Amino acid sequence: MQLVKQLTRFFSPRSACSAEIRQAQDLIKAVDNGGLPLNPAKVNHIARQLGLEVSSKAAMAHTIERIREALARL
């Protein structure tokens, strides 16, 4: 039972407040409208607010896709 809780916590994004969710939605909307994020640190910060673990070496496109997936799960 303890292992299940740990795995659930590891694979599930933590509960994000509505402001964090809104910020992530705004990012995805801007990208979908042709925008190009210029600040990788900001994108990583948004991902971390959603409970994702993000490497500073990860490609920004990959991080944005993970944010999109996290929003779909909420």
CSV table of N, CA and C in Angstrom, one decimal:
chain,number,residue,atom,x,y,z
A,1,MET,N,0.8,-1.2,0.0
A,1,MET,CA,0.0,0.0,0.0
A,1,MET,C,0.9,1.3,0.0
A,2,GLN,N,1.9,1.3,0.8
A,2,GLN,CA,2.8,2.4,0.8
A,2,GLN,C,3.5,2.6,-0.5
A,3,LEU,N,3.9,1.6,-1.2
A,3,LEU,CA,4.5,1.7,-2.5
A,3,LEU,C,3.5,2.3,-3.5
A,4,VAL,N,2.2,1.9,-3.4
A,4,VAL,CA,1.2,2.5,-4.3
A,4,VAL,C,1.1,4.0,-4.1
A,5,LYS,N,1.1,4.4,-2.9
A,5,LYS,CA,1.0,5.9,-2.6
A,5,LYS,C,2.2,6.6,-3.1
A,6,GLN,N,3.4,6.0,-2.9
A,6,GLN,CA,4.6,6.6,-3.4
A,6,GLN,C,4.6,6.7,-4.9
A,7,LEU,N,4.2,5.7,-5.6
A,7,LEU,CA,4.2,5.7,-7.1
A,7,LEU,C,3.1,6.7,-7.6
A,8,THR,N,2.0,6.8,-6.9
A,8,THR,CA,0.9,7.7,-7.3
A,8,THR,C,1.5,9.1,-7.2
A,9,ARG,N,2.1,9.4,-6.1
A,9,ARG,CA,2.6,10.7,-5.8
A,9,ARG,C,3.7,11.1,-6.8
A,10,PHE,N,4.5,10.1,-7.2
A,10,PHE,CA,5.6,10.3,-8.1
A,10,PHE,C,5.1,10.6,-9.6
A,11,PHE,N,4.1,9.8,-10.0
A,11,PHE,CA,3.6,9.9,-11.4
A,11,PHE,C,2.5,10.9,-11.6
A,12,SER,N,1.9,11.4,-10.5
A,12,SER,CA,0.8,12.4,-10.6
A,12,SER,C,1.3,13.8,-10.3
A,13,PRO,N,0.9,14.8,-11.1
A,13,PRO,CA,1.3,16.1,-10.8
A,13,PRO,C,0.7,16.6,-9.5
A,14,ARG,N,1.3,17.4,-8.7
A,14,ARG,CA,0.7,17.8,-7.5
A,14,ARG,C,-0.4,18.8,-7.8
A,15,SER,N,-1.3,19.0,-6.9
A,15,SER,CA,-2.4,19.9,-7.1
A,15,SER,C,-1.9,21.3,-7.3
A,16,ALA,N,-2.2,21.8,-8.4
A,16,ALA,CA,-1.8,23.2,-8.8
A,16,ALA,C,-3.0,24.1,-8.5
A,17,CYS,N,-2.7,25.3,-8.0
A,17,CYS,CA,-3.7,26.3,-7.8
A,17,CYS,C,-4.2,26.8,-9.1
A,18,SER,N,-5.3,27.5,-9.1
A,18,SER,CA,-5.9,28.0,-10.4
A,18,SER,C,-4.9,29.0,-11.1
A,19,ALA,N,-4.2,29.8,-10.3
A,19,ALA,CA,-3.2,30.7,-10.9
A,19,ALA,C,-2.1,30.0,-11.7
A,20,GLU,N,-1.6,28.9,-11.1
A,20,GLU,CA,-0.6,28.1,-11.7
A,20,GLU,C,-1.1,27.5,-13.0
A,21,ILE,N,-2.4,27.0,-12.9
A,21,ILE,CA,-3.0,26.3,-14.1
A,21,ILE,C,-3.2,27.4,-15.2
A,22,ARG,N,-3.7,28.5,-14.8
A,22,ARG,CA,-3.9,29.6,-15.8
A,22,ARG,C,-2.6,30.0,-16.5
A,23,GLN,N,-1.5,30.1,-15.7
A,23,GLN,CA,-0.3,30.5,-16.3
A,23,GLN,C,0.2,29.4,-17.3
A,24,ALA,N,0.0,28.2,-17.0
A,24,ALA,CA,0.3,27.1,-17.9
A,24,ALA,C,-0.6,27.1,-19.2
A,25,GLN,N,-1.9,27.4,-19.0
A,25,GLN,CA,-2.8,27.5,-20.1
A,25,GLN,C,-2.4,28.6,-21.0
A,26,ASP,N,-2.0,29.7,-20.4
A,26,ASP,CA,-1.6,30.9,-21.2
A,26,ASP,C,-0.4,30.6,-22.1
A,27,LEU,N,0.5,29.9,-21.5
A,27,LEU,CA,1.7,29.5,-22.2
A,27,LEU,C,1.4,28.6,-23.4
A,28,ILE,N,0.5,27.6,-23.2
A,28,ILE,CA,0.1,26.7,-24.2
A,28,ILE,C,-0.7,27.4,-25.3
A,29,LYS,N,-1.5,28.3,-24.9
A,29,LYS,CA,-2.3,29.1,-25.9
A,29,LYS,C,-1.4,29.9,-26.8
A,30,ALA,N,-0.4,30.6,-26.1
A,30,ALA,CA,0.6,31.4,-26.9
A,30,ALA,C,1.4,30.5,-27.9
A,31,VAL,N,1.8,29.3,-27.5
A,31,VAL,CA,2.5,28.4,-28.4
A,31,VAL,C,1.6,28.0,-29.5
A,32,ASP,N,0.4,27.6,-29.2
A,32,ASP,CA,-0.6,27.2,-30.2
A,32,ASP,C,-0.9,28.3,-31.2
A,33,ASN,N,-0.8,29.6,-30.8
A,33,ASN,CA,-1.0,30.7,-31.7
A,33,ASN,C,0.2,31.1,-32.4
A,34,GLY,N,1.3,30.3,-32.4
A,34,GLY,CA,2.5,30.6,-33.1
A,34,GLY,C,3.6,31.3,-32.3
A,35,GLY,N,3.4,31.5,-31.0
A,35,GLY,CA,4.4,32.2,-30.2
A,35,GLY,C,5.5,31.2,-29.9
A,36,LEU,N,6.7,31.8,-29.6
A,36,LEU,CA,7.9,31.1,-29.3
A,36,LEU,C,8.4,31.5,-28.0
A,37,PRO,N,8.4,30.6,-27.0
A,37,PRO,CA,8.9,31.0,-25.7
A,37,PRO,C,10.4,31.3,-25.7
A,38,LEU,N,10.8,32.4,-25.2
A,38,LEU,CA,12.2,32.8,-25.3
A,38,LEU,C,12.9,32.5,-24.0
A,39,ASN,N,12.2,32.2,-22.9
A,39,ASN,CA,12.9,32.1,-21.6
A,39,ASN,C,12.7,30.7,-21.1
A,40,PRO,N,13.7,29.8,-21.3
A,40,PRO,CA,13.5,28.4,-20.8
A,40,PRO,C,13.3,28.3,-19.3
A,41,ALA,N,13.9,29.2,-18.5
A,41,ALA,CA,13.7,29.1,-17.1
A,41,ALA,C,12.3,29.4,-16.7
A,42,LYS,N,11.6,30.2,-17.4
A,42,LYS,CA,10.2,30.5,-17.2
A,42,LYS,C,9.3,29.3,-17.5
A,43,VAL,N,9.6,28.6,-18.6
A,43,VAL,CA,8.9,27.4,-19.0
A,43,VAL,C,9.1,26.3,-18.0
A,44,ASN,N,10.3,26.2,-17.5
A,44,ASN,CA,10.6,25.2,-16.5
A,44,ASN,C,9.9,25.5,-15.2
A,45,HIS,N,9.8,26.8,-14.8
A,45,HIS,CA,9.1,27.2,-13.6
A,45,HIS,C,7.7,26.8,-13.7
A,46,ILE,N,7.0,27.1,-14.8
A,46,ILE,CA,5.6,26.7,-15.0
A,46,ILE,C,5.4,25.2,-14.9
A,47,ALA,N,6.3,24.5,-15.5
A,47,ALA,CA,6.2,23.0,-15.4
A,47,ALA,C,6.4,22.5,-13.9
A,48,ARG,N,7.3,23.1,-13.2
A,48,ARG,CA,7.5,22.7,-11.8
A,48,ARG,C,6.3,23.1,-11.0
A,49,GLN,N,5.6,24.2,-11.3
A,49,GLN,CA,4.4,24.6,-10.6
A,49,GLN,C,3.3,23.6,-10.7
A,50,LEU,N,3.3,22.9,-11.9
A,50,LEU,CA,2.3,21.8,-12.1
A,50,LEU,C,2.8,20.5,-11.5
A,51,GLY,N,3.9,20.5,-10.8
A,51,GLY,CA,4.4,19.3,-10.2
A,51,GLY,C,5.3,18.4,-11.0
A,52,LEU,N,5.7,18.9,-12.1
A,52,LEU,CA,6.6,18.1,-13.0
A,52,LEU,C,8.0,18.3,-12.6
A,53,GLU,N,8.8,17.2,-12.7
A,53,GLU,CA,10.2,17.3,-12.5
A,53,GLU,C,10.8,17.6,-13.9
A,54,VAL,N,11.6,18.7,-13.9
A,54,VAL,CA,12.1,19.2,-15.2
A,54,VAL,C,13.6,19.4,-15.1
A,55,SER,N,14.4,18.9,-16.0
A,55,SER,CA,15.8,19.1,-16.1
A,55,SER,C,16.0,20.4,-16.8
A,56,SER,N,17.0,21.2,-16.4
A,56,SER,CA,17.4,22.4,-17.1
A,56,SER,C,18.0,22.1,-18.4
A,57,LYS,N,18.4,20.9,-18.7
A,57,LYS,CA,19.0,20.5,-19.9
A,57,LYS,C,17.9,19.9,-20.9
A,58,ALA,N,16.7,19.7,-20.5
A,58,ALA,CA,15.6,19.2,-21.3
A,58,ALA,C,15.3,20.2,-22.4
A,59,ALA,N,15.0,19.7,-23.6
A,59,ALA,CA,14.6,20.6,-24.7
A,59,ALA,C,13.3,21.3,-24.3
A,60,MET,N,13.2,22.5,-24.6
A,60,MET,CA,12.0,23.3,-24.3
A,60,MET,C,10.7,22.7,-24.9
A,61,ALA,N,10.8,22.3,-26.1
A,61,ALA,CA,9.7,21.7,-26.8
A,61,ALA,C,9.2,20.5,-26.0
A,62,HIS,N,10.1,19.7,-25.5
A,62,HIS,CA,9.7,18.5,-24.7
A,62,HIS,C,9.0,18.9,-23.4
A,63,THR,N,9.5,20.0,-22.8
A,63,THR,CA,8.9,20.5,-21.5
A,63,THR,C,7.5,21.0,-21.8
A,64,ILE,N,7.4,21.8,-22.9
A,64,ILE,CA,6.0,22.3,-23.3
A,64,ILE,C,5.1,21.2,-23.5
A,65,GLU,N,5.5,20.1,-24.2
A,65,GLU,CA,4.6,19.0,-24.4
A,65,GLU,C,4.2,18.3,-23.1
A,66,ARG,N,5.1,18.2,-22.1
A,66,ARG,CA,4.8,17.7,-20.8
A,66,ARG,C,3.8,18.6,-20.1
A,67,ILE,N,3.9,19.9,-20.2
A,67,ILE,CA,3.0,20.8,-19.6
A,67,ILE,C,1.6,20.6,-20.3
A,68,ARG,N,1.6,20.4,-21.6
A,68,ARG,CA,0.3,20.2,-22.3
A,68,ARG,C,-0.4,18.9,-21.8
A,69,GLU,N,0.4,17.9,-21.6
A,69,GLU,CA,-0.1,16.6,-21.1
A,69,GLU,C,-0.6,16.7,-19.6
A,70,ALA,N,0.1,17.5,-18.8
A,70,ALA,CA,-0.3,17.7,-17.4
A,70,ALA,C,-1.6,18.4,-17.3
A,71,LEU,N,-1.8,19.4,-18.2
A,71,LEU,CA,-3.0,20.1,-18.2
A,71,LEU,C,-4.2,19.2,-18.7
A,72,ALA,N,-3.9,18.3,-19.6
A,72,ALA,CA,-5.0,17.4,-20.0
A,72,ALA,C,-5.4,16.5,-18.9
A,73,ARG,N,-4.5,16.2,-18.0
A,73,ARG,CA,-4.8,15.3,-16.9
A,73,ARG,C,-5.6,16.0,-15.8
A,74,LEU,N,-5.6,17.3,-15.7
A,74,LEU,CA,-6.2,18.0,-14.7
A,74,LEU,C,-7.7,18.1,-14.9
